[in-house]
């Protein structure tokens, strides 16, 4: 048991340090100086990029694809929940089992989250056009994350599966900084850069179309 | 070649956007090319993948060790041909997909970087390159000789005098010390000279101190499209130096979407300097005339239903959504919006240099059917847009899809509504 826990801890450290390395690279690369005269506020654009622009009413990728959007939200909430769960499982495993009700609730949410991931994976396999643009990384990243969430959900209820849970998470954590799962950090930088771009040009925050 | 594939001089923005796409494919419905042709290659994520796969293959450890697992690809003849076809021929860099991307990947920016790679490799489509060559060699992208331009301006000046019944009305050329240095899309002197006299009428009504240059009047910069930054910088420098030479305080960018963007937002970065003079677009200047009461408009003089086509480089990528609407609503009685409109409006299909690349004509006009449908559904009789490239594409769509509408620039719409007060 301790070996598996150590394995997961090592994988976690590898993942974290790889992501920190990539983040450091992004920060060191820096921004090129923009010599154009701004007509809007970069700061307002960045704030909007993380708030209003994320509204499902603002994005076709959300409002034209509501089932996928909702599945995506549940999937990502599950992922974010699963990491503190993993940390607790490594460091203070007893805490999670203090309340049966709490453990069951977390397990249920992770199960729903894993089914959401499965839905997205199946969609990728079934839909011709998405399949056409998909590569190994797309299937590995989604499949591995989905399976990890499922294992997380089961392991919370079935202690005998905890070693397997640690192994699965170790594989996931090694893959995170290599595969597209690294968007975990790039997402935030992308929103930041997009906010700067549109904010400087006064395109964001989005203006209303009005007559007169 | 090595420096191209190694992405030397990469900054945080490029590094981010090359790594952020998850290929969810949800951008597909935001792209006019995919919507029209349903070809998965046209999905914006697929275009990003072309560039990012090259980046991964030559710049990451995983791309070198396990390329097939992480989507890393070698640059090959086949890959280069695919990139030319999709990055030049199936993307106008309108950025509609960017706004709707679930992550926030600046897809148009990545496509532009891909074009820059292809330019370094000498793979710019020859039709587009010849447009850039004309601008570099003659000062304007249509290669209009200076005496022909001067003749056209002289003719338009006569027309203006007749229309205004004022022999002092003028279209000044090469005059030093004027406040405004005005620029044109070469399509204006070549095909649409009335748009020059329309803007001259606005200047006349506003009592503006302005001039045109007979040598460097071209607002366009196809170096923004062909990906050759050296050529883009040269074209930008010619215009910059001419403004300095004529000692003008304000460079006014004529009605051209990409030209406005290239000069307003990109050129200072091409030349690595803050400009010594101010810059604004013709729409913003006209808007300021209206707000300050320098020109008076009677919207009832434009009675037909008008709809607005939003040029991508002026609205989504330029922030002029409200300025355009203010001017149009001040000039026309009955304004109706397309669906969708504003930042969500579709590209006309002629952007990204596609109008200059005749090899993609069928694809361009085909993708434009989405715009044609928008226009038809708006019920408008007049489509107004502050971009001459859009005017060209919309004119073709009008003909191909039998829309039966008039296509106008904003200056033409304003000029038709202007009230000249004789003192």
Coordinates of C-alpha atoms in Angstrom, one line a residue:
Chain A
X1 CA 0.0 0.0 0.0
X2 CA 2.7 2.5 1.0
X3 CA 4.6 1.7 -2.3
X4 CA 1.6 2.7 -4.3
X5 CA 1.1 5.8 -2.3
X6 CA 4.7 6.7 -2.8
X7 CA 4.3 6.0 -6.5
X8 CA 1.4 8.4 -6.7
X9 CA 3.3 11.0 -4.6
X10 CA 6.3 10.8 -7.0
X11 CA 4.0 11.1 -10.0
X12 CA 2.3 14.1 -8.4
X13 CA 5.6 15.8 -7.8
X14 CA 6.7 15.0 -11.4
X15 CA 3.4 16.5 -12.7
X16 CA 3.6 19.6 -10.6
X17 CA 7.3 20.3 -11.3
X18 CA 6.7 19.8 -15.1
X19 CA 3.8 22.1 -15.0
X20 CA 5.7 24.7 -13.0
X21 CA 8.6 24.3 -15.6
X22 CA 6.1 25.0 -18.4
X23 CA 4.7 27.9 -16.6
X24 CA 8.1 29.4 -15.9
X25 CA 8.9 29.0 -19.6
X26 CA 5.8 31.0 -20.4
X27 CA 6.6 33.7 -18.0
X28 CA 10.3 33.9 -19.1
X29 CA 9.2 34.1 -22.8
X30 CA 7.3 37.3 -21.8
X31 CA 5.3 39.6 -23.9
X32 CA 6.6 41.5 -26.9
X33 CA 6.2 45.2 -26.5
X34 CA 3.2 46.5 -28.4
X35 CA 4.0 49.9 -30.0
X36 CA 0.4 50.5 -31.1
X37 CA -1.6 53.1 -29.3
X38 CA -4.4 51.4 -27.3
X39 CA -8.0 52.4 -27.8
X40 CA -9.2 50.3 -24.9
X41 CA -8.1 48.8 -21.6
X42 CA -6.1 45.6 -21.6
X43 CA -7.0 45.1 -17.9
X44 CA -10.7 45.4 -18.6
X45 CA -10.3 43.0 -21.5
X46 CA -8.5 40.4 -19.3
X47 CA -11.2 40.7 -16.6
X48 CA -13.9 40.2 -19.2
X49 CA -12.0 37.3 -20.7
X50 CA -12.3 35.4 -17.5
X51 CA -15.9 36.5 -16.7
X52 CA -18.4 37.7 -19.3
X53 CA -16.6 36.1 -22.2
X54 CA -16.9 32.8 -20.5
X55 CA -20.6 33.0 -20.3
X56 CA -22.3 30.2 -22.2
X57 CA -24.5 32.9 -23.9
X58 CA -21.4 34.5 -25.4
X59 CA -20.0 31.4 -27.0
X60 CA -21.3 29.2 -29.8
X61 CA -19.2 26.4 -28.5
X62 CA -21.5 26.5 -25.5
X63 CA -24.9 27.5 -26.6
X64 CA -24.9 25.5 -29.8
X65 CA -23.6 22.4 -28.0
X66 CA -25.4 22.5 -24.7
X67 CA -25.1 18.7 -23.8
X68 CA -21.4 18.8 -24.6
X69 CA -21.0 22.1 -22.7
X70 CA -22.7 20.7 -19.6
X71 CA -20.8 17.4 -19.8
X72 CA -17.6 19.4 -20.1
X73 CA -18.4 21.5 -17.1
X74 CA -19.2 18.4 -15.0
X75 CA -16.1 16.6 -16.3
X76 CA -13.8 19.5 -15.4
X77 CA -15.4 20.1 -12.0
X78 CA -14.7 16.4 -11.3
X79 CA -11.1 16.7 -12.4
X80 CA -10.6 19.7 -10.1
X81 CA -12.2 17.8 -7.2
X82 CA -10.2 14.7 -7.9
X83 CA -6.8 16.3 -7.3
X84 CA -7.5 17.4 -3.6
X85 CA -9.1 14.0 -3.1
X86 CA -5.9 12.4 -4.4
X87 CA -3.7 14.6 -2.2
X88 CA -5.8 13.6 0.9
X89 CA -5.7 9.9 -0.1
X90 CA -1.9 10.2 -0.2
X91 CA -1.4 12.3 2.9
X92 CA -4.4 11.9 5.2
X93 CA -6.4 9.0 3.9
X94 CA -8.5 8.7 7.0
X95 CA -10.0 12.2 6.6
X96 CA -12.0 11.2 3.6
X97 CA -13.7 8.4 5.5
X98 CA -14.7 10.4 8.6
X99 CA -18.1 11.0 7.2
X100 CA -19.7 8.2 5.1
X101 CA -22.1 10.8 3.8
X102 CA -19.3 13.0 2.5
X103 CA -17.4 10.1 1.0
X104 CA -20.5 8.9 -0.8
X105 CA -21.3 12.4 -2.1
X106 CA -17.8 12.9 -3.5
X107 CA -17.9 9.4 -5.0
X108 CA -21.2 10.1 -6.7
X109 CA -20.1 13.4 -8.1
X110 CA -16.9 11.8 -9.4
X111 CA -18.9 9.0 -11.0
X112 CA -21.2 11.6 -12.7
X113 CA -18.1 13.4 -13.8
X114 CA -16.5 10.3 -15.3
X115 CA -19.7 9.5 -17.2
X116 CA -19.5 13.1 -18.6
X117 CA -16.0 12.3 -19.7
X118 CA -17.1 9.1 -21.3
X119 CA -19.9 11.0 -23.1
X120 CA -17.3 13.4 -24.6
X121 CA -15.0 10.5 -25.5
X122 CA -17.8 8.6 -27.2
X123 CA -18.8 11.7 -29.1
X124 CA -15.2 12.0 -30.4
X125 CA -15.3 8.4 -31.6
X126 CA -18.7 8.5 -33.1
X127 CA -18.8 11.9 -34.8
X128 CA -17.0 11.7 -38.2
X129 CA -15.6 15.2 -38.2
X130 CA -14.3 15.2 -34.7
X131 CA -12.8 11.7 -35.3
X132 CA -11.1 13.1 -38.4
X133 CA -9.3 15.8 -36.4
X134 CA -8.4 13.5 -33.5
X135 CA -5.1 11.9 -32.7
X136 CA -3.8 9.5 -30.2
X137 CA -3.3 12.2 -27.6
X138 CA -7.0 13.1 -27.7
X139 CA -8.1 9.6 -26.9
X140 CA -5.3 9.0 -24.3
X141 CA -5.9 12.2 -22.5
X142 CA -9.7 11.9 -22.4
X143 CA -9.7 8.1 -21.7
X144 CA -7.1 8.3 -19.0
X145 CA -8.8 11.2 -17.2
X146 CA -12.2 9.5 -17.5
X147 CA -10.9 6.2 -16.1
X148 CA -9.0 8.0 -13.3
X149 CA -12.2 9.8 -12.2
X150 CA -14.1 6.5 -12.3
X151 CA -11.3 4.8 -10.2
X152 CA -11.4 7.7 -7.8
X153 CA -15.1 7.3 -7.4
X154 CA -14.9 3.5 -6.8
X155 CA -11.8 3.7 -4.6
X156 CA -13.6 6.0 -2.2
X157 CA -16.1 3.2 -1.6
X158 CA -13.9 0.1 -2.0
X159 CA -10.7 0.3 0.0
X160 CA -9.2 -2.8 -1.7
X161 CA -9.1 -0.9 -5.0
X162 CA -7.0 2.0 -3.5
X163 CA -3.7 0.5 -4.8
X164 CA -5.1 0.3 -8.3
X165 CA -6.4 3.9 -7.9
X166 CA -2.9 5.1 -7.1
X167 CA -1.4 3.3 -10.1
X168 CA -4.0 4.8 -12.4
X169 CA -3.5 8.3 -11.1
X170 CA 0.2 7.9 -11.3
X171 CA -0.1 7.2 -15.1
X172 CA -2.5 10.2 -15.5
X173 CA -0.1 12.5 -13.6
X174 CA 2.8 11.5 -15.8
X175 CA 0.6 12.1 -18.9
X176 CA -0.8 15.5 -17.8
X177 CA 2.2 17.7 -18.7
X178 CA 2.9 15.7 -21.8
X179 CA -0.5 15.4 -23.4
X180 CA -3.2 18.0 -24.2
X181 CA -4.2 17.7 -20.5
X182 CA -1.5 20.4 -20.0
X183 CA -4.2 22.9 -21.1
X184 CA -4.7 22.9 -17.3
X185 CA -2.2 25.8 -17.3
X186 CA -2.4 27.0 -20.9
X187 CA -6.1 27.7 -20.6
X188 CA -5.4 30.5 -18.1
X189 CA -2.7 32.0 -20.2
X190 CA -4.8 31.8 -23.3
X191 CA -7.6 33.7 -21.6
X192 CA -5.1 36.3 -20.4
X193 CA -3.6 36.8 -23.9
X194 CA -7.0 37.0 -25.6
X195 CA -8.2 39.5 -23.0
X196 CA -5.1 41.7 -23.6
X197 CA -5.6 41.5 -27.4
X198 CA -9.3 42.4 -27.5
X199 CA -9.1 44.8 -24.5
X200 CA -6.4 46.9 -26.1
X201 CA -8.5 47.3 -29.2
X202 CA -11.7 48.1 -27.3
X203 CA -13.4 45.0 -28.6
X204 CA -13.8 43.5 -25.1
X205 CA -15.7 44.0 -22.9
X206 CA -18.2 43.2 -25.5
X207 CA -20.3 46.2 -26.6
X208 CA -24.0 46.0 -27.2
X209 CA -25.5 46.4 -30.7
X210 CA -28.0 49.2 -30.4
X211 CA -29.8 51.4 -32.9
X212 CA -28.8 54.9 -32.2
Chain B
X1 CA 14.8 26.6 -42.6
X2 CA 16.0 25.6 -39.2
X3 CA 15.0 28.9 -37.6
X4 CA 11.5 28.6 -39.0
X5 CA 11.0 25.2 -37.5
X6 CA 12.6 26.1 -34.3
X7 CA 10.3 29.0 -33.7
X8 CA 13.1 31.3 -32.6
X9 CA 12.0 34.4 -30.9
X10 CA 8.9 32.7 -29.5
X11 CA 7.0 34.8 -26.9
X12 CA 4.5 33.8 -24.2
X13 CA 1.5 34.5 -26.5
X14 CA 2.6 32.2 -29.3
X15 CA 3.8 29.5 -26.9
X16 CA 0.4 29.6 -25.2
X17 CA -1.7 29.4 -28.3
X18 CA 0.4 26.6 -29.8
X19 CA -0.2 24.5 -26.7
X20 CA -3.7 25.4 -25.6
X21 CA -6.0 23.7 -28.2
X22 CA -7.7 20.5 -27.0
X23 CA -9.3 19.8 -30.4
X24 CA -12.8 19.7 -28.9
X25 CA -14.0 20.6 -32.4
X26 CA -16.6 23.0 -31.1
X27 CA -15.1 25.8 -33.2
X28 CA -16.3 24.1 -36.3
X29 CA -19.7 25.8 -36.3
X30 CA -18.1 29.2 -36.0
X31 CA -16.2 28.8 -39.3
X32 CA -17.8 29.8 -42.6
X33 CA -15.7 27.4 -44.6
X34 CA -16.6 24.4 -42.5
X35 CA -20.3 25.4 -42.3
X36 CA -20.5 25.7 -46.1
X37 CA -18.4 22.7 -47.1
X38 CA -18.5 20.3 -44.1
X39 CA -14.9 19.3 -44.6
X40 CA -13.2 18.4 -41.3
X41 CA -10.0 19.9 -42.6
X42 CA -11.7 23.3 -42.5
X43 CA -12.4 23.0 -38.7
X44 CA -10.3 25.8 -37.2
X45 CA -8.7 23.3 -34.7
X46 CA -7.4 21.4 -37.6
X47 CA -5.6 24.5 -38.9
X48 CA -4.1 25.1 -35.5
X49 CA -3.0 21.5 -35.3
X50 CA -1.0 21.9 -38.6
X51 CA 1.2 24.7 -37.0
X52 CA 1.3 23.3 -33.5
X53 CA 2.3 19.8 -34.7
X54 CA 5.4 21.3 -36.4
X55 CA 6.2 23.2 -33.2
X56 CA 5.9 20.1 -31.1
X57 CA 8.0 17.9 -33.5
X58 CA 11.0 20.3 -33.5
X59 CA 10.7 22.0 -30.1
X60 CA 9.6 19.5 -27.5
X61 CA 11.1 16.3 -26.0
X62 CA 7.8 14.4 -26.3
X63 CA 7.5 15.5 -29.9
X64 CA 10.9 14.0 -30.7
X65 CA 10.5 10.8 -28.6
X66 CA 6.8 9.9 -29.1
X67 CA 5.6 12.1 -32.1
X68 CA 2.7 9.9 -33.0
X69 CA 1.3 10.0 -29.4
X70 CA 1.5 13.7 -29.0
X71 CA 0.5 14.8 -32.5
X72 CA 3.9 16.0 -33.7
X73 CA 4.7 16.0 -37.4
X74 CA 7.7 16.6 -39.6
X75 CA 7.7 19.3 -42.2
X76 CA 7.4 17.6 -45.5
X77 CA 6.4 18.5 -49.0
X78 CA 2.9 17.1 -48.5
X79 CA 2.6 18.9 -45.1
X80 CA 3.7 22.2 -46.7
X81 CA 1.1 21.8 -49.5
X82 CA -1.6 21.1 -47.0
X83 CA -0.6 24.1 -45.0
X84 CA -0.7 26.4 -48.0
X85 CA -4.1 25.1 -49.0
X86 CA -5.7 25.4 -45.6
X87 CA -3.9 28.4 -44.1
X88 CA -4.0 30.6 -47.2
X89 CA -6.9 29.1 -49.0
X90 CA -9.4 28.2 -46.4
X91 CA -9.1 30.8 -43.6
X92 CA -9.7 34.5 -43.8
X93 CA -8.2 35.0 -40.3
X94 CA -11.5 36.7 -39.5
X95 CA -11.2 35.5 -35.9
X96 CA -14.9 34.5 -35.5
X97 CA -13.8 31.1 -34.2
X98 CA -11.5 32.8 -31.6
X99 CA -14.3 34.5 -29.8
X100 CA -16.2 31.3 -29.6
X101 CA -13.4 29.0 -28.8
X102 CA -14.1 27.0 -25.6
X103 CA -10.5 27.6 -24.4
X104 CA -9.6 31.0 -25.9
X105 CA -7.1 30.0 -28.5
X106 CA -6.2 32.8 -30.9
X107 CA -6.7 30.6 -33.9
X108 CA -6.2 33.5 -36.4
X109 CA -3.0 34.4 -34.7
X110 CA -1.7 30.8 -35.1
X111 CA -2.8 30.7 -38.7
X112 CA -0.9 34.0 -39.3
X113 CA 2.2 32.4 -37.7
X114 CA 1.7 29.4 -40.1
X115 CA 1.6 31.8 -43.0
X116 CA 4.8 33.4 -41.8
X117 CA 6.5 30.0 -41.8
X118 CA 5.3 29.4 -45.3
X119 CA 6.5 32.8 -46.4
X120 CA 9.9 32.1 -45.0
X121 CA 9.9 28.9 -47.1
X122 CA 8.9 30.8 -50.2
X123 CA 5.5 29.2 -50.4
X124 CA 3.2 32.2 -50.6
X125 CA 0.7 31.7 -53.4
X126 CA 2.0 33.6 -56.4
X127 CA -1.2 35.6 -56.9
X128 CA -1.0 37.0 -53.4
X129 CA 2.7 37.6 -53.7
X130 CA 2.2 39.6 -56.9
X131 CA -0.1 41.9 -55.0
X132 CA 2.5 42.5 -52.4
X133 CA 5.2 42.9 -55.1
X134 CA 3.1 45.6 -56.8
X135 CA 2.8 47.5 -53.5
X136 CA 6.5 47.2 -52.9
X137 CA 7.5 48.2 -56.4
X138 CA 5.0 50.9 -57.3
X139 CA 3.6 52.2 -54.0
X140 CA 0.1 50.7 -54.4
X141 CA -1.1 47.1 -54.6
X142 CA -2.8 47.6 -58.1
X143 CA 0.3 49.1 -59.7
X144 CA -1.6 52.3 -60.7
X145 CA 0.8 54.7 -62.3
X146 CA 1.0 58.1 -60.6
X147 CA -0.2 60.1 -63.6
X148 CA -3.2 57.9 -63.9
X149 CA -4.0 58.4 -60.2
X150 CA -3.6 62.2 -60.5
X151 CA -5.9 62.1 -63.6
X152 CA -8.6 60.3 -61.7
X153 CA -8.3 62.6 -58.7
X154 CA -8.6 65.6 -61.1
X155 CA -11.7 64.1 -62.6
X156 CA -13.2 63.5 -59.2
X157 CA -12.4 67.0 -58.2
X158 CA -14.4 68.3 -61.2
X159 CA -17.3 66.1 -60.2
X160 CA -17.2 67.4 -56.7
X161 CA -17.2 71.0 -57.8
X162 CA -20.2 70.3 -60.1
X163 CA -22.1 68.5 -57.3
X164 CA -21.4 71.2 -54.7
X165 CA -21.6 74.1 -57.2
X166 CA -18.4 75.5 -55.7
X167 CA -15.3 76.0 -57.8
X168 CA -13.2 76.2 -54.6
X169 CA -14.1 72.6 -53.6
X170 CA -11.0 70.5 -54.0
X171 CA -9.3 67.2 -53.5
X172 CA -5.9 68.3 -52.4
X173 CA -2.8 66.4 -53.5
X174 CA 0.7 66.4 -51.9
X175 CA 0.0 69.5 -49.8
X176 CA 2.3 70.0 -46.8
X177 CA 1.1 70.9 -43.3
X178 CA -2.5 69.8 -43.7
X179 CA -4.0 68.3 -40.5
X180 CA -5.3 65.2 -42.2
X181 CA -3.4 62.8 -44.4
X182 CA -6.1 60.7 -46.0
X183 CA -5.5 57.2 -47.5
X184 CA -7.4 55.1 -50.1
X185 CA -7.8 51.5 -51.1
X186 CA -6.4 51.5 -54.7
X187 CA -9.7 49.9 -55.7
X188 CA -11.2 53.3 -55.3
X189 CA -9.2 55.2 -58.0
X190 CA -9.3 52.0 -60.1
X191 CA -13.0 50.9 -59.8
X192 CA -14.9 53.1 -57.3
X193 CA -13.8 56.7 -57.8
X194 CA -17.1 58.0 -56.5
X195 CA -16.2 56.8 -53.0
X196 CA -13.2 59.3 -53.1
X197 CA -15.5 62.2 -54.0
X198 CA -17.9 61.0 -51.3
X199 CA -15.2 61.3 -48.6
X200 CA -14.1 64.6 -50.2
X201 CA -17.6 65.9 -49.8
X202 CA -17.5 65.0 -46.1
X203 CA -14.2 66.8 -45.7
X204 CA -15.6 69.8 -47.5
X205 CA -18.7 69.9 -45.3
X206 CA -16.6 69.6 -42.1
X207 CA -14.2 72.3 -43.3
X208 CA -11.3 69.9 -42.9
X209 CA -7.7 70.7 -43.7
X210 CA -6.6 67.5 -45.6
X211 CA -4.5 66.1 -48.4
X212 CA -3.9 62.9 -50.3
X213 CA -0.4 61.8 -51.5
X214 CA -0.1 61.0 -55.1
X215 CA 2.6 58.4 -54.4
X216 CA 1.8 56.7 -51.1
X217 CA -1.9 56.8 -50.7
X218 CA -2.5 53.1 -50.4
X219 CA -4.0 52.1 -47.1
X220 CA -3.7 48.4 -47.8
X221 CA -0.9 46.2 -46.6
X222 CA -1.0 42.7 -48.1
X223 CA 2.2 42.0 -46.2
X224 CA -0.1 41.4 -43.3
X225 CA -1.6 38.5 -45.3
X226 CA 1.4 36.9 -47.1
X227 CA 3.2 36.5 -43.8
X228 CA 6.3 38.3 -44.9
X229 CA 7.1 40.8 -42.1
X230 CA 9.9 42.5 -44.0
X231 CA 7.6 43.3 -46.9
X232 CA 4.9 44.4 -44.5
X233 CA 7.3 46.7 -42.7
X234 CA 8.5 48.2 -46.0
X235 CA 5.0 49.0 -47.1
X236 CA 4.1 50.4 -43.7
X237 CA 7.3 52.5 -43.7
X238 CA 6.5 54.0 -47.1
X239 CA 3.2 55.3 -45.8
X240 CA 4.7 56.4 -42.4
X241 CA 7.5 58.4 -44.1
X242 CA 5.1 60.0 -46.5
X243 CA 2.9 61.3 -43.6
X244 CA 6.1 62.7 -41.9
X245 CA 7.2 64.2 -45.3
X246 CA 3.9 66.0 -45.7
X247 CA 4.0 67.1 -42.1
X248 CA 0.4 65.9 -41.3
X249 CA -0.8 65.5 -37.7
X250 CA -3.4 62.8 -38.3
X251 CA -3.2 59.7 -40.6
X252 CA -6.8 58.8 -41.6
X253 CA -7.1 55.2 -42.7
X254 CA -9.6 54.9 -45.6
X255 CA -12.4 52.4 -45.6
X256 CA -10.4 49.2 -45.7
X257 CA -10.6 46.6 -42.9
X258 CA -7.2 44.9 -43.1
X259 CA -5.5 48.2 -44.2
X260 CA -6.8 49.9 -41.0
X261 CA -5.7 47.0 -38.9
X262 CA -2.3 46.6 -40.5
X263 CA -1.5 50.3 -40.1
X264 CA -3.3 51.0 -36.8
X265 CA -2.4 47.9 -34.8
X266 CA 0.4 46.1 -36.7
X267 CA 2.6 48.7 -38.4
X268 CA 4.1 50.3 -35.3
X269 CA 5.2 46.8 -34.3
X270 CA 6.6 46.1 -37.8
X271 CA 8.6 49.3 -37.4
X272 CA 9.3 48.8 -33.7
X273 CA 8.3 52.4 -32.8
X274 CA 5.5 54.5 -31.6
X275 CA 4.2 56.7 -34.4
X276 CA 4.9 60.4 -34.2
X277 CA 1.4 61.3 -35.5
X278 CA -2.1 60.1 -34.5
X279 CA -4.0 57.6 -36.5
X280 CA -7.7 57.0 -36.9
X281 CA -10.1 55.4 -39.3
X282 CA -12.4 57.2 -41.7
X283 CA -15.4 55.9 -39.7
X284 CA -14.1 57.3 -36.4
X285 CA -13.3 60.7 -38.0
X286 CA -16.8 60.9 -39.6
X287 CA -18.3 59.9 -36.2
X288 CA -16.4 62.8 -34.5
X289 CA -17.6 65.2 -37.2
X290 CA -21.2 64.2 -36.4
X291 CA -20.8 64.3 -32.6
X292 CA -19.0 67.7 -32.8
X293 CA -21.7 69.1 -35.1
X294 CA -19.2 69.7 -37.9
X295 CA -21.4 68.0 -40.4
X296 CA -25.2 67.8 -40.5
X297 CA -27.0 64.8 -41.8
X298 CA -30.6 64.2 -42.8
X299 CA -31.2 60.4 -42.5
X300 CA -34.5 60.7 -44.4
X301 CA -32.3 61.2 -47.5
X302 CA -31.4 57.5 -47.2
X303 CA -34.9 56.0 -47.2
X304 CA -34.1 52.4 -48.2
X305 CA -33.6 49.7 -45.6
X306 CA -29.9 49.5 -44.8
X307 CA -28.0 46.7 -43.1
X308 CA -24.4 46.7 -41.8
X309 CA -21.8 44.2 -42.8
X310 CA -19.1 44.3 -40.0
X311 CA -15.6 44.0 -41.4
X312 CA -13.8 41.6 -39.2
X313 CA -10.7 43.7 -38.9
X314 CA -12.6 46.8 -37.9
X315 CA -15.2 45.3 -35.6
X316 CA -14.2 42.0 -33.9
X317 CA -10.5 42.8 -34.2
X318 CA -10.8 46.6 -34.1
X319 CA -13.4 47.6 -31.6
X320 CA -15.5 49.8 -33.9
X321 CA -18.8 48.1 -33.5
X322 CA -20.6 51.1 -31.9
X323 CA -18.8 53.8 -34.0
X324 CA -20.0 52.2 -37.2
X325 CA -23.5 52.0 -36.0
X326 CA -23.5 55.5 -34.7
X327 CA -22.5 56.8 -38.2
X328 CA -24.9 54.6 -40.1
X329 CA -27.9 55.3 -37.8
X330 CA -27.2 59.0 -38.1
X331 CA -27.2 58.7 -41.9
X332 CA -30.1 56.4 -42.7
X333 CA -33.7 56.2 -41.7
X334 CA -34.2 52.5 -41.6
X335 CA -31.4 50.4 -40.3
X336 CA -31.8 46.7 -39.8
X337 CA -29.2 44.3 -38.4
X338 CA -28.1 41.0 -39.8
X339 CA -28.3 37.9 -37.7
X340 CA -25.8 37.5 -36.2
X341 CA -24.3 40.9 -36.2
X342 CA -21.5 42.9 -34.6
X343 CA -18.7 40.9 -33.1
X344 CA -20.5 37.7 -34.1
X345 CA -21.1 38.7 -37.7
X346 CA -19.7 36.4 -40.4
X347 CA -16.8 37.4 -42.6
X348 CA -17.9 38.2 -46.2
X349 CA -15.4 35.5 -47.3
X350 CA -13.0 37.9 -49.1
X351 CA -10.7 38.6 -46.2
X352 CA -7.3 37.2 -45.4
X353 CA -6.1 38.1 -48.9
X354 CA -8.5 35.6 -50.5
X355 CA -9.7 38.2 -53.0
X356 CA -6.2 38.4 -54.4
X357 CA -5.8 34.6 -54.7
X358 CA -7.8 33.7 -57.8
X359 CA -7.0 30.0 -57.4
X360 CA -9.5 29.9 -54.5
X361 CA -12.3 31.9 -56.2
X362 CA -14.8 29.0 -56.1
X363 CA -14.2 28.4 -52.4
X364 CA -14.3 32.1 -51.6
X365 CA -17.6 32.7 -53.3
X366 CA -19.0 29.4 -52.0
X367 CA -18.2 30.3 -48.4
X368 CA -19.7 33.7 -49.0
X369 CA -23.1 32.0 -49.4
X370 CA -23.5 32.3 -45.6
X371 CA -23.1 36.1 -45.9
X372 CA -25.5 36.1 -48.8
X373 CA -28.1 34.3 -46.7
X374 CA -27.6 36.8 -43.9
X375 CA -28.2 39.7 -46.3
X376 CA -31.3 38.1 -47.9
X377 CA -32.8 37.5 -44.5
X378 CA -32.2 41.0 -43.3
X379 CA -34.6 42.3 -45.9
X380 CA -32.4 45.3 -46.6
X381 CA -32.0 46.9 -49.9
X382 CA -28.6 48.5 -49.1
X383 CA -25.6 46.8 -47.5
X384 CA -23.2 49.3 -46.1
X385 CA -19.6 48.4 -45.0
X386 CA -16.5 50.5 -44.3
X387 CA -14.2 48.1 -46.3
X388 CA -13.4 48.1 -50.0
X389 CA -12.3 44.5 -50.0
X390 CA -15.7 43.6 -48.4
X391 CA -17.4 45.7 -51.0
X392 CA -15.7 43.7 -53.8
X393 CA -16.7 40.4 -52.3
X394 CA -20.2 41.5 -51.5
X395 CA -20.6 42.8 -55.1
X396 CA -19.7 39.3 -56.3
X397 CA -22.1 37.7 -53.8
X398 CA -24.8 40.1 -54.9
X399 CA -24.3 39.0 -58.5
X400 CA -23.8 35.3 -57.8
X401 CA -26.6 34.8 -55.4
X402 CA -28.9 37.4 -57.0
X403 CA -29.5 39.4 -53.9
X404 CA -30.6 42.6 -55.7
X405 CA -29.1 44.9 -53.2
X406 CA -26.8 48.0 -53.4
X407 CA -23.4 47.8 -51.8
X408 CA -22.1 51.1 -50.3
X409 CA -19.2 52.3 -48.3
X410 CA -20.0 54.4 -45.2
X411 CA -18.6 57.5 -46.8
X412 CA -21.1 57.0 -49.7
X413 CA -24.0 56.6 -47.3
X414 CA -23.0 59.7 -45.3
X415 CA -22.4 61.8 -48.4
X416 CA -25.9 61.0 -49.6
X417 CA -27.3 62.2 -46.3
X418 CA -25.1 65.3 -45.9
X419 CA -26.6 68.8 -45.8
X420 CA -24.3 71.4 -47.2
X421 CA -24.9 74.7 -45.6
X422 CA -23.9 77.6 -47.8
X423 CA -22.7 80.7 -45.9

